[in-house]
Amino acid sequence: MSDKPEISSAGRRFIRALLLICAGLLVAEFIIHRHAYFALEATPLFFALFGFAAFCIVVGGGVLLRKLVMRAPDYYDGDDDA
């Protein structure tokens, strides 16, 4: 018996639709001409890679911030109230 929950048929259709949209956008990236202001913007998949890098930086920053501000797990277990 597996611990993973079963994905419903609607969930599978939704994931397939997202994958199909992603594949279509990937193909469109190489077909549609962009009028870029900067040379770096004209490189294929620039915005996808830039967005993924920004996502990684935000998640990594969140992990580091959690280590900085997190309290100990037994912080509220003290008996010094009385």
C-alpha positions as semicolon CSV with decimal commas, in nm:
position;residue;x (nm);y (nm);z (nm)
1;M;0,000;0,000;0,000
2;S;0,135;0,339;-0,097
3;D;0,131;0,653;0,118
4;K;0,080;0,878;-0,185
5;P;-0,277;1,000;-0,239
6;E;-0,452;0,904;-0,560
7;I;-0,496;1,175;-0,824
8;S;-0,849;1,204;-0,955
9;S;-0,927;1,195;-1,326
10;A;-1,005;1,568;-1,316
11;G;-0,665;1,630;-1,161
12;R;-0,495;1,425;-1,431
13;R;-0,678;1,619;-1,703
14;F;-0,576;1,947;-1,541
15;I;-0,209;1,846;-1,525
16;R;-0,218;1,729;-1,888
17;A;-0,377;2,060;-1,991
18;L;-0,103;2,254;-1,810
19;L;0,166;2,044;-1,978
20;L;0,004;2,099;-2,317
21;I;-0,007;2,476;-2,260
22;C;0,358;2,475;-2,154
23;A;0,459;2,279;-2,463
24;G;0,264;2,519;-2,685
25;L;0,430;2,820;-2,525
26;L;0,770;2,657;-2,567
27;V;0,708;2,609;-2,939
28;A;0,569;2,964;-2,970
29;E;0,887;3,101;-2,810
30;F;1,085;2,997;-3,116
31;I;0,821;3,102;-3,372
32;I;0,702;3,445;-3,253
33;H;0,941;3,736;-3,307
34;R;0,991;3,966;-3,009
35;H;1,081;4,332;-3,027
36;A;1,330;4,340;-2,741
37;Y;1,474;4,656;-2,594
38;F;1,789;4,484;-2,474
39;A;1,995;4,214;-2,645
40;L;1,958;3,977;-2,350
41;E;1,579;3,982;-2,387
42;A;1,607;3,851;-2,742
43;T;1,766;3,522;-2,635
44;P;1,528;3,226;-2,649
45;L;1,371;3,124;-2,316
46;F;1,518;3,429;-2,138
47;F;1,200;3,509;-1,947
48;A;1,142;3,146;-1,846
49;L;1,496;3,112;-1,713
50;F;1,482;3,453;-1,544
51;G;1,154;3,364;-1,373
52;F;1,289;3,028;-1,257
53;A;1,605;3,194;-1,119
54;A;1,391;3,454;-0,935
55;F;1,177;3,173;-0,791
56;C;1,487;2,989;-0,667
57;I;1,624;3,306;-0,507
58;V;1,294;3,376;-0,328
59;V;1,263;3,019;-0,198
60;G;1,628;3,010;-0,091
61;G;1,588;3,345;0,082
62;G;1,283;3,210;0,264
63;V;1,480;2,909;0,389
64;L;1,758;3,133;0,516
65;L;1,510;3,376;0,674
66;R;1,335;3,087;0,849
67;K;1,663;2,981;1,006
68;L;1,720;3,338;1,120
69;V;1,384;3,413;1,283
70;M;1,249;3,069;1,384
71;R;1,202;3,003;1,753
72;A;1,294;2,679;1,923
73;P;1,025;2,407;1,906
74;D;0,990;2,410;2,288
75;Y;0,971;2,791;2,316
76;Y;0,621;2,793;2,470
77;D;0,673;2,488;2,695
78;G;0,830;2,683;2,983
79;D;0,674;2,659;3,332
80;D;0,768;3,009;3,446
81;D;0,408;3,150;3,429
82;A;0,327;3,116;3,800
